Coordinates of C-alpha atoms and ligand atoms in Angstrom, one line a residue:
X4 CA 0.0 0.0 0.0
X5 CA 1.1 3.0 -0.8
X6 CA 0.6 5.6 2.3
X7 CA 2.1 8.9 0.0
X8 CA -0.4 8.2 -2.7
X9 CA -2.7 11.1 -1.3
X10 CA -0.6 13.8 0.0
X11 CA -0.5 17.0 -1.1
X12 CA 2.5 18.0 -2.7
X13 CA 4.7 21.2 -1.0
X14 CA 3.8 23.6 -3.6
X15 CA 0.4 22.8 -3.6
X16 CA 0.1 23.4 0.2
X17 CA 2.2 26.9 -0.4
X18 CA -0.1 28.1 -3.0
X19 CA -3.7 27.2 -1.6
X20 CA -2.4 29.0 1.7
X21 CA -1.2 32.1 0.5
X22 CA -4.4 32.2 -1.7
X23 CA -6.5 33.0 1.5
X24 CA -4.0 35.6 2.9
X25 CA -4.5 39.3 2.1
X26 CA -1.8 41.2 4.2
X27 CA -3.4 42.9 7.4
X28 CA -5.1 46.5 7.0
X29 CA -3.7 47.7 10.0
X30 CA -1.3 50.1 10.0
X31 CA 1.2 52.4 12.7
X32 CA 3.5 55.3 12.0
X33 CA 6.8 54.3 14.1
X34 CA 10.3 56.2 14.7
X35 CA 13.0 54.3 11.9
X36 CA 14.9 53.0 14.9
X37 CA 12.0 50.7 15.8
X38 CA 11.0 50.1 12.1
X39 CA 14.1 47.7 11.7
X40 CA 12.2 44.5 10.3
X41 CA 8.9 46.1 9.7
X42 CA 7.0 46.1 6.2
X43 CA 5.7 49.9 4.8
X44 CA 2.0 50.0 4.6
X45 CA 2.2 52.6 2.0
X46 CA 4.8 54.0 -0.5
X47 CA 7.4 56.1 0.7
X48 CA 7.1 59.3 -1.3
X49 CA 10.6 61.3 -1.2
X50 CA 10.3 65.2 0.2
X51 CA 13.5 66.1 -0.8
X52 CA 16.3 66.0 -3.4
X53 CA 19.1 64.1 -2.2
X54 CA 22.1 65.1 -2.5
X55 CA 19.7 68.4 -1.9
X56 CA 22.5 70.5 -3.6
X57 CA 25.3 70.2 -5.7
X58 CA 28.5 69.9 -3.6
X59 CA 32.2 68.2 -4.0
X60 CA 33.5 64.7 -3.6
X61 CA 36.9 65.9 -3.1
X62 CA 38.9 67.9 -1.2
X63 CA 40.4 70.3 -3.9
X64 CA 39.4 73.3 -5.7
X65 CA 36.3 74.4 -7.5
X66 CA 37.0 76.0 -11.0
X67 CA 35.3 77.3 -13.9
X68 CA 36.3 75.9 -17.3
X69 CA 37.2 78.5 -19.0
X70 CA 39.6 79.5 -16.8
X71 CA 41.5 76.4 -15.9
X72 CA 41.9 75.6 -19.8
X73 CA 43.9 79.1 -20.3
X74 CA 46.7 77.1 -18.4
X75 CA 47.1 80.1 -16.2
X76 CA 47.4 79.6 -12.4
X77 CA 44.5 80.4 -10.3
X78 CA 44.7 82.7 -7.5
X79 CA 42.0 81.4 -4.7
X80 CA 39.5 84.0 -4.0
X81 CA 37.8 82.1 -1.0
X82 CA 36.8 79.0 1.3
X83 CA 33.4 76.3 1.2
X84 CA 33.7 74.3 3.9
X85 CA 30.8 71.3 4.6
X86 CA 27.8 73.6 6.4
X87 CA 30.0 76.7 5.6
X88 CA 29.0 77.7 1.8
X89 CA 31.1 80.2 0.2
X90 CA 30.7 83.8 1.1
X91 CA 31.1 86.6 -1.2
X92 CA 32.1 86.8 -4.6
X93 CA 33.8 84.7 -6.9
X94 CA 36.0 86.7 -9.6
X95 CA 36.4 85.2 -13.2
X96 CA 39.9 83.8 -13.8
X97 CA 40.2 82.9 -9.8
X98 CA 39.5 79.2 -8.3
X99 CA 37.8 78.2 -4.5
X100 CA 39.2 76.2 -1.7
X101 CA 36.9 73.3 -1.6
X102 CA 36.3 70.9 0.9
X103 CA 34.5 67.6 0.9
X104 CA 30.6 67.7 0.8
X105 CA 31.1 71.7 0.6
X106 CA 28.3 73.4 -2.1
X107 CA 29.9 74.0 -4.7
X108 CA 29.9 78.1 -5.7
X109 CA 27.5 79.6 -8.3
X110 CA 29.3 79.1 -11.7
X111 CA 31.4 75.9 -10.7
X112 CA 32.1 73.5 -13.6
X113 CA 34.0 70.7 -12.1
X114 CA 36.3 69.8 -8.7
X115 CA 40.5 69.3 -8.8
X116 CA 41.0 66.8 -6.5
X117 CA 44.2 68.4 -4.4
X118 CA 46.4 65.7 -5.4
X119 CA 46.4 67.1 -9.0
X120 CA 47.1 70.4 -7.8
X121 CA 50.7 72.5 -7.2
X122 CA 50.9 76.1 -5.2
X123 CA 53.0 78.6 -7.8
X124 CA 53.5 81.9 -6.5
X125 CA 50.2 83.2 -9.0
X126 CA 47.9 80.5 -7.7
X127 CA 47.5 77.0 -8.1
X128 CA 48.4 75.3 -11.0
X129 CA 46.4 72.3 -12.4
X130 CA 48.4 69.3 -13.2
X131 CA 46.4 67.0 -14.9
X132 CA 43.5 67.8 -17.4
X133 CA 39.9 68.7 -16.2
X134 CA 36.8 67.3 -17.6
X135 CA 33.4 69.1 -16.9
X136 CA 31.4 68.0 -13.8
X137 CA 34.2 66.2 -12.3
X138 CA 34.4 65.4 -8.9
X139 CA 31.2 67.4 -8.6
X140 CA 27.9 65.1 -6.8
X141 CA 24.7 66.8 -8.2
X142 CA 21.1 67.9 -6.6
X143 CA 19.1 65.3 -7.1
X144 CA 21.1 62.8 -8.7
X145 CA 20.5 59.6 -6.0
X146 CA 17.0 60.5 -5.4
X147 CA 14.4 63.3 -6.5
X148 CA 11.8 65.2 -4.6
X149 CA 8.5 63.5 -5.3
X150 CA 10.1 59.8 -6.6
X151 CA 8.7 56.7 -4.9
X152 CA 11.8 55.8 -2.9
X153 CA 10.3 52.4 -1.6
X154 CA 6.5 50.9 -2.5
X155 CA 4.3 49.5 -0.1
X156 CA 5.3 46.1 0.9
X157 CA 9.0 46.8 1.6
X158 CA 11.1 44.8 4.4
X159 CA 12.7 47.9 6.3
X160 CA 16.5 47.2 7.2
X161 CA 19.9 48.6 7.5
X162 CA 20.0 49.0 3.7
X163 CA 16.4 50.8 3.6
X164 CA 16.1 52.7 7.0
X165 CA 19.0 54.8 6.5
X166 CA 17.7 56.3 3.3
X167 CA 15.1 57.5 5.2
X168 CA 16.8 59.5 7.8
X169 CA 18.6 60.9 4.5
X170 CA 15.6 61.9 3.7
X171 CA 14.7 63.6 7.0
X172 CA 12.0 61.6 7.5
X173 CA 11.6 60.4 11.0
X174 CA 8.7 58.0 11.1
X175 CA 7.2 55.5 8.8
X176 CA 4.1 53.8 8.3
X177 CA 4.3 50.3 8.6
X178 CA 1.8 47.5 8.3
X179 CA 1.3 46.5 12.2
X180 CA 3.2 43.6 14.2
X181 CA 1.0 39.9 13.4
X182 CA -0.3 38.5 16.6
X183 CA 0.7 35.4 16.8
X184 CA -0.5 32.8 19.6
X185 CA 1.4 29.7 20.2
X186 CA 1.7 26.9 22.2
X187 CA 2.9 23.1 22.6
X188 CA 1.0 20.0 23.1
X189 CA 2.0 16.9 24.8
X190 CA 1.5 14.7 28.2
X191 CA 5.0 13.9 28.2
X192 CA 6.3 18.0 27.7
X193 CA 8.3 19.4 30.7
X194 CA 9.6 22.4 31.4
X195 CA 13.8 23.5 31.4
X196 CA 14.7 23.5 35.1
X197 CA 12.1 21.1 36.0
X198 CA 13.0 17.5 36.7
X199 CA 12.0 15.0 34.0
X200 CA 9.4 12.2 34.7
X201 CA 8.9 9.1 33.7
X202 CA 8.8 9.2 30.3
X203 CA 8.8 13.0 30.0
X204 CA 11.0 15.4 27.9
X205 CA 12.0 18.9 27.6
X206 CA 9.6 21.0 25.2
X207 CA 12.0 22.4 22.4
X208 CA 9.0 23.1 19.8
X209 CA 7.8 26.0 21.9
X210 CA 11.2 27.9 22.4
X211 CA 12.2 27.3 18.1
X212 CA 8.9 28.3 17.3
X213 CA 9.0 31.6 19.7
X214 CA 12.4 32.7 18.5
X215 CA 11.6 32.3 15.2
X216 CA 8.5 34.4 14.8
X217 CA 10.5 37.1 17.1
X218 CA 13.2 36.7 14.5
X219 CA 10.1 37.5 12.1
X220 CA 9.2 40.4 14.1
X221 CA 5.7 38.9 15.2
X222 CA 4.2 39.7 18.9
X223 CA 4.2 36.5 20.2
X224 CA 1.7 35.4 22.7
X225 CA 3.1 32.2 24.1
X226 CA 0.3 29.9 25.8
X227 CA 3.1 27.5 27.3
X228 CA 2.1 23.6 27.1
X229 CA -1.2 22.1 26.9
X230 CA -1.7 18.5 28.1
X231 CA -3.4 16.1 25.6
X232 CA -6.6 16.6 27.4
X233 CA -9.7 17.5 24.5
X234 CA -11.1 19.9 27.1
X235 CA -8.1 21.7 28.1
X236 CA -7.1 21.6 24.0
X237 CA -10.2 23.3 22.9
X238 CA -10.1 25.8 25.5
X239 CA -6.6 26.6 24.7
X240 CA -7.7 27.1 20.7
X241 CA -10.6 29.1 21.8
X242 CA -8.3 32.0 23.4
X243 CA -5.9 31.4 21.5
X244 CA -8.2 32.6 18.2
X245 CA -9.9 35.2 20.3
X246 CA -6.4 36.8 21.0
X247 CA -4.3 36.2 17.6
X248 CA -4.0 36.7 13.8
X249 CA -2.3 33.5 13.5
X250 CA -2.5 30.5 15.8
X251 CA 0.5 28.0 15.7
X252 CA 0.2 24.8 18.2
X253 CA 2.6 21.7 18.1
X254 CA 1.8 18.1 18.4
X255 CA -1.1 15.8 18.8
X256 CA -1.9 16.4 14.8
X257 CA -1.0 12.7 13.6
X258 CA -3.3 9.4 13.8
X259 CA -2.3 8.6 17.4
X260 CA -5.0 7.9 20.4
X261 CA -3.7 11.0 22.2
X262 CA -3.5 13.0 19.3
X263 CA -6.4 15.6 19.2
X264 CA -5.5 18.6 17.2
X265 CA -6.9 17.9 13.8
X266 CA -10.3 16.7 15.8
X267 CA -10.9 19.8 17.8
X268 CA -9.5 22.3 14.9
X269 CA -12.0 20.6 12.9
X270 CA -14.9 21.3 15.2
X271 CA -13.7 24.7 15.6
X272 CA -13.2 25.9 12.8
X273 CA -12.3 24.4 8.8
X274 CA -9.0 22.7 8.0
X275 CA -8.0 23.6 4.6
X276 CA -5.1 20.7 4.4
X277 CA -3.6 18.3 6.6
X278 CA -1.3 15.8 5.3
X279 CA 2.0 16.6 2.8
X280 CA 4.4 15.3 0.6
X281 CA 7.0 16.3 2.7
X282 CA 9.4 14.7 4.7
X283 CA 9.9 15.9 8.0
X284 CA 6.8 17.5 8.3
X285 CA 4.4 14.9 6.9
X286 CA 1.1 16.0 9.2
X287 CA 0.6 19.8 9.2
X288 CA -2.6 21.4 9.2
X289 CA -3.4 24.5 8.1
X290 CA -7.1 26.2 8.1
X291 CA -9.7 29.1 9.8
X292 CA -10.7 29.3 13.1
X293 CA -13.1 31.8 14.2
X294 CA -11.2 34.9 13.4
X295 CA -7.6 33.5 13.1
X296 CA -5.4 31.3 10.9
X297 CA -4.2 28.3 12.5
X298 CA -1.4 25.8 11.7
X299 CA -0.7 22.4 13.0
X300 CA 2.8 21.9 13.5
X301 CA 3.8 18.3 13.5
X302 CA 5.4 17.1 17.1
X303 CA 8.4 16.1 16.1
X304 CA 10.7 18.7 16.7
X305 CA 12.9 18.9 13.1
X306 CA 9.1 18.2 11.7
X307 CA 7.9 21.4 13.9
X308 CA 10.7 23.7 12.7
X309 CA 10.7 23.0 9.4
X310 CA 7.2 23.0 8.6
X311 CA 7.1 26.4 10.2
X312 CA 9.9 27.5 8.1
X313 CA 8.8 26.2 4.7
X314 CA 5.0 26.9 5.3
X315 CA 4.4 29.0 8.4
X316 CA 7.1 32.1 7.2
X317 CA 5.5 32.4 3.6
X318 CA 2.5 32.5 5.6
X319 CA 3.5 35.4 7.8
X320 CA 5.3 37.5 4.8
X321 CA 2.1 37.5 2.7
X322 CA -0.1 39.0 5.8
X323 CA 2.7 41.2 6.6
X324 CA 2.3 42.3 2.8
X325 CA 6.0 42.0 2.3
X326 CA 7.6 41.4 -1.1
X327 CA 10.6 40.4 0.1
X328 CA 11.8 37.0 -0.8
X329 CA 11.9 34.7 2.2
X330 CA 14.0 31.9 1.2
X331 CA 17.6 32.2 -0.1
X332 CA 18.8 31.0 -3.6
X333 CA 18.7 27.2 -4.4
X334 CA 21.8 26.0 -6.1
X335 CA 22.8 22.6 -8.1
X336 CA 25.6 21.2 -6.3
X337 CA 27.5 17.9 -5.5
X338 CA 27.4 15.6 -2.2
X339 CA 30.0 14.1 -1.4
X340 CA 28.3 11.6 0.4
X341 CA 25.1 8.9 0.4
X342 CA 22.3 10.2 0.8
X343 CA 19.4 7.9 2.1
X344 CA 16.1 8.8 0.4
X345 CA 12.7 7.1 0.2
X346 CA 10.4 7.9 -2.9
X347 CA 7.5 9.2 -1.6
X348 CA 7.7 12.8 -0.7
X349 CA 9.9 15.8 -0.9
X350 CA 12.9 15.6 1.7
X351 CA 14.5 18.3 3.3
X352 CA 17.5 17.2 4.6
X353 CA 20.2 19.1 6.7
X354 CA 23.8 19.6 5.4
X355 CA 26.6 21.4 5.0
X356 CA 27.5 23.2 2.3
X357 CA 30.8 24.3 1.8
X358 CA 33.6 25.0 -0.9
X359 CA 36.3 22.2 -1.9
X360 CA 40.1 22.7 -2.6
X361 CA 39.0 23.0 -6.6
X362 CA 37.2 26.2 -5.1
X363 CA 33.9 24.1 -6.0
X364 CA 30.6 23.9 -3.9
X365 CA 29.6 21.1 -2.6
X366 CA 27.3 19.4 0.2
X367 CA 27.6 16.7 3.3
X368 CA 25.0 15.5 5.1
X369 CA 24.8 16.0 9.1
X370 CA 24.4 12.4 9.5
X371 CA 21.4 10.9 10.7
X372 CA 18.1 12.9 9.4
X373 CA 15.6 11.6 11.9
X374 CA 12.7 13.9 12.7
X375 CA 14.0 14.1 16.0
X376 CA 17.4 15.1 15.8
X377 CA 17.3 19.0 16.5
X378 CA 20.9 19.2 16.6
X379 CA 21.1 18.9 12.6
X380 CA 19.8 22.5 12.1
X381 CA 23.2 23.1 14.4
X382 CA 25.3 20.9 12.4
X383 CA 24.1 22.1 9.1
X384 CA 23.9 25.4 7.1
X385 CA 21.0 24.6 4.5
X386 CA 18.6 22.2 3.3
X387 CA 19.5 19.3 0.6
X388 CA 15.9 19.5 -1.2
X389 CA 15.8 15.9 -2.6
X390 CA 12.8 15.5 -5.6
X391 CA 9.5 13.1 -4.5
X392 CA 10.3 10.8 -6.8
X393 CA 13.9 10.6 -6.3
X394 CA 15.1 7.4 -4.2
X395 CA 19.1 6.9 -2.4
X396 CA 21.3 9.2 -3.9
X397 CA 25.5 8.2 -4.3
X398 CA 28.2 10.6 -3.3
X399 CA 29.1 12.9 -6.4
X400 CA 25.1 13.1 -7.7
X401 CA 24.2 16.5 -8.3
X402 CA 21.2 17.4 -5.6
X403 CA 19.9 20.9 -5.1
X404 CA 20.5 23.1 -2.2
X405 CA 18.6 25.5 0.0
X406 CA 20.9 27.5 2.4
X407 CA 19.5 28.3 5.4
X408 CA 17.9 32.1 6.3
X409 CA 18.5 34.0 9.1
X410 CA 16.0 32.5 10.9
X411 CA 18.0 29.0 11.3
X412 CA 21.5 31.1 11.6
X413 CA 22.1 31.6 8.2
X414 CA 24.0 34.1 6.7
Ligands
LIG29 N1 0.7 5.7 12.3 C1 1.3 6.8 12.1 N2 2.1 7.4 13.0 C2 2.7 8.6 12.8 C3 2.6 9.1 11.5 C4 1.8 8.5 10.5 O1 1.7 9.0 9.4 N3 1.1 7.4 10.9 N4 3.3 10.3 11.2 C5 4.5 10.4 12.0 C6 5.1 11.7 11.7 S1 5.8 11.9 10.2 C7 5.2 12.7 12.7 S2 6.0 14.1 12.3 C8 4.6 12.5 14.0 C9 3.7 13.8 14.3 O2 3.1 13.5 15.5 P1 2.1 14.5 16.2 O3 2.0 15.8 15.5 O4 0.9 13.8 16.5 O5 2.9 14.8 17.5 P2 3.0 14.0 18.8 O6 2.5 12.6 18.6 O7 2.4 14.8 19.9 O8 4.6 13.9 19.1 C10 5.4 13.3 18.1 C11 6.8 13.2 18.7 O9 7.3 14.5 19.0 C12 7.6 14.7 20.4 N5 7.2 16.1 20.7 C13 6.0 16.6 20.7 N6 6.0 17.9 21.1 C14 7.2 18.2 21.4 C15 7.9 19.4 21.9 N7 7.2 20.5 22.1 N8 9.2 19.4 22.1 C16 9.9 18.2 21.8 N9 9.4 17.1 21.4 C17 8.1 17.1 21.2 C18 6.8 13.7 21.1 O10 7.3 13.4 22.3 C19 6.8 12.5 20.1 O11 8.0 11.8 20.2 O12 3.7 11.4 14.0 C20 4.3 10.2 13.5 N10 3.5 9.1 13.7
MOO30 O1 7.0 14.1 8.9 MO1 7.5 13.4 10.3 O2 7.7 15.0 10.4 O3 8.6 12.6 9.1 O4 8.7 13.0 11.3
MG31 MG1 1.1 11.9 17.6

């Protein structure tokens, strides 16, 4: 029997999701230093030039054309200084002290860098040959007053932000922080700093799961561990949707006796689809609850992680309303080792990719690939994405790679 036959391939899952989501109407002005990671609700409209005035790149002199071609030195007739313009006049057949980021005087073809420059008794004397508009940064030229300097929909970061303040703008509308409520399932969970039980062991879903969507820039409301109890599960999701945009719980969503996720999220609400051709991450359900979006993570902790990487942060970028791509570059590389695989579903499988002596790329596995090995997302730096259909793969095979995104420490 074949128990992948019906599920729903990775793309399919991606698409019918982010078919629902419209990004969130809400939106806040905030100062830039607390817009680092946000998304802007509306375009960013420029009020200024910028540079707002012609000035110099150089420290040098400002001339006029005409009279550095006579070959004549140039007496200097006066000082511009950054935030000290030239005063006064500026005679024909006379050049300026410049200085860097100075305006540059009324009349002022082009900038001498000082270095092609030599003090004669009559003035300076240019030593190399001046071309018009040299060494001379004009009004306008990076950005104009009135130009869309970043649409709606743009992640704000150290590249972005700073443009801003260039700008003189000091706050900007963003779309406002998701809501996100989240919490584990599981008899056997304990606590850190607790002492284990029988059979007990130490929640990791919850703390990967919380970092992650702070990473994203989500408020997180963190519901701490539900026991596999119907009662206390539906009473959970009930908050939980009365709180949050999104609602994220781990565990209890497979076929198991104790497993009562995809039963109550059913009665509460509609499950859009549960089961995928993807491997970790197999049972993950994603649909409506009153008011909210919920997703199932799967309890298996590699399963829980990556699921909400691959599904949950597309999720989260299209109600954010970012356009921002969320996953890095996949690239065609070689592994230098086996690679165990069953045909069936999509495997995401943690390696290392690094560059060999020939200066080539290539990938190894971190070793064993169970769903319950956490310390693989440690071990590795991206994701061997191995085909359905594919089955064991021999060291030198080409596979594709996924590096990993700042979320899972990537670079
Ligand atoms: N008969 C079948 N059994 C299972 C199937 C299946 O298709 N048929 N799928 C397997 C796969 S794949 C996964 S993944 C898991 C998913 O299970 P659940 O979502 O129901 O999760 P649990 O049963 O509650 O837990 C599974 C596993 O993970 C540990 N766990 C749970 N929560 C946490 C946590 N917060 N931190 C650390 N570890 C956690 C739990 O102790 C179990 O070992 O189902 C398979 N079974
Ligand atoms: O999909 Mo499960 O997540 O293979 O362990
Ligand atoms: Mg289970």
């Amino acid at each position: 029997m074949d128990f992948n036959a019906g599920l729903m391939p990775l793309e399919a899952a991606l698409s019918q999701m982010l078919s629902h989501i419209t990004p969130l109407a809400a939106s806040e002005s905030v100062p830039l230093v607390q817009a680092f990671g946000r998304v802007t609700a509306t375009d960013v409209v420029s009020p200024l030039d910028v540079p707002g005035f012609d000035n110099s790149a150089m420290d040098g002199y400002a001339v006029r054309l005409a009279d550095v071609q006579s070959g004549a030195p140039l007496p200097v007739a006066g000082k511009a200084f950054a935030g000290q313009p030239l005063q006064g006049e500026w005679p024909a057949g006379t050049c300026i002290r410049i200085m860097t980021g100075a305006p540059v005087p009324m009349g002022c073809d082009a900038v001498v860098m000082q270095e092609e420059t030599e003090h004669t008794d009559a003035g300076v004397r240019f030593t190399a040959p001046v071309k018009a508009g040299q060494n001379i940064r004009y009004r306008g030229e990076d950005i104009a007053t009135g130009a869309t300097v970043f649409p709606a929909g743009t992640k704000l970061s150290v590249a972005e932000l700073p443009v801003l303040a260039s700008l003189g703008i000091p706050d900007v509308n963003v779309v406002r922080k998701i809501r996100v409520a989240l919490f584990s399932t599981g008899d056997e969970l304990q606590l850190p700093g607790q002492p284990l039980g029988d059979g007990q062991i130490y929640d990791t879903n919850r703390l990967a799961v919380h970092l992650m969507l702070e990473q994203l820039g989500c408020e997180v409301i963190n519901l701490g561990i539900v026991r596999d109890d119907p009662e206390q599960l539906r009473q959970t999701f009930i908050t939980a949707d009365s709180q949050a945009d999104v609602v994220i719980s781990s565990g209890g969503v497979s076929v198991g006796e104790a497993d009562y996720t995809k039963a109550i999220l059913e009665e509460l609400g509609e499950i859009s689809f549960w089961k995928l051709a993807i491997k970790p991450g197999k049972p993950f359900a994603f649909g409506k609850l009153k008011s909210s979006w919920f997703c199932g993570l799967p309890g298996n902790p590699v399963s829980a992680a990556l699921t909400f990487y691959q599904l949950v942060q597309p999720l989260l970028a299209a109600l954010s309303g970012s356009n921002a791509p969320v996953f890095p570059t996949r690239q065609r590389v070689r592994t230098t080792t086996r690679l165990k695989k069953t045909p069936g579903r999509l495997d995401f499988q943690r390696g290392v990719l690094s560059v060999n002596a020939k200066g080539e790329p290539e990938v190894t596995t971190t070793g064993h690939q169970g769903s319950h090995i956490f310390s693989s997302f440690s071990q590795g730096n991206c994701f061997i994405v191995l085909e359905r259909e594919r089955g064991n793969v021999d060291a030198g095979e080409w596979v594709e790679v996924e590096p990993f995104n700042h979320l899972l420490g990537g670079v």
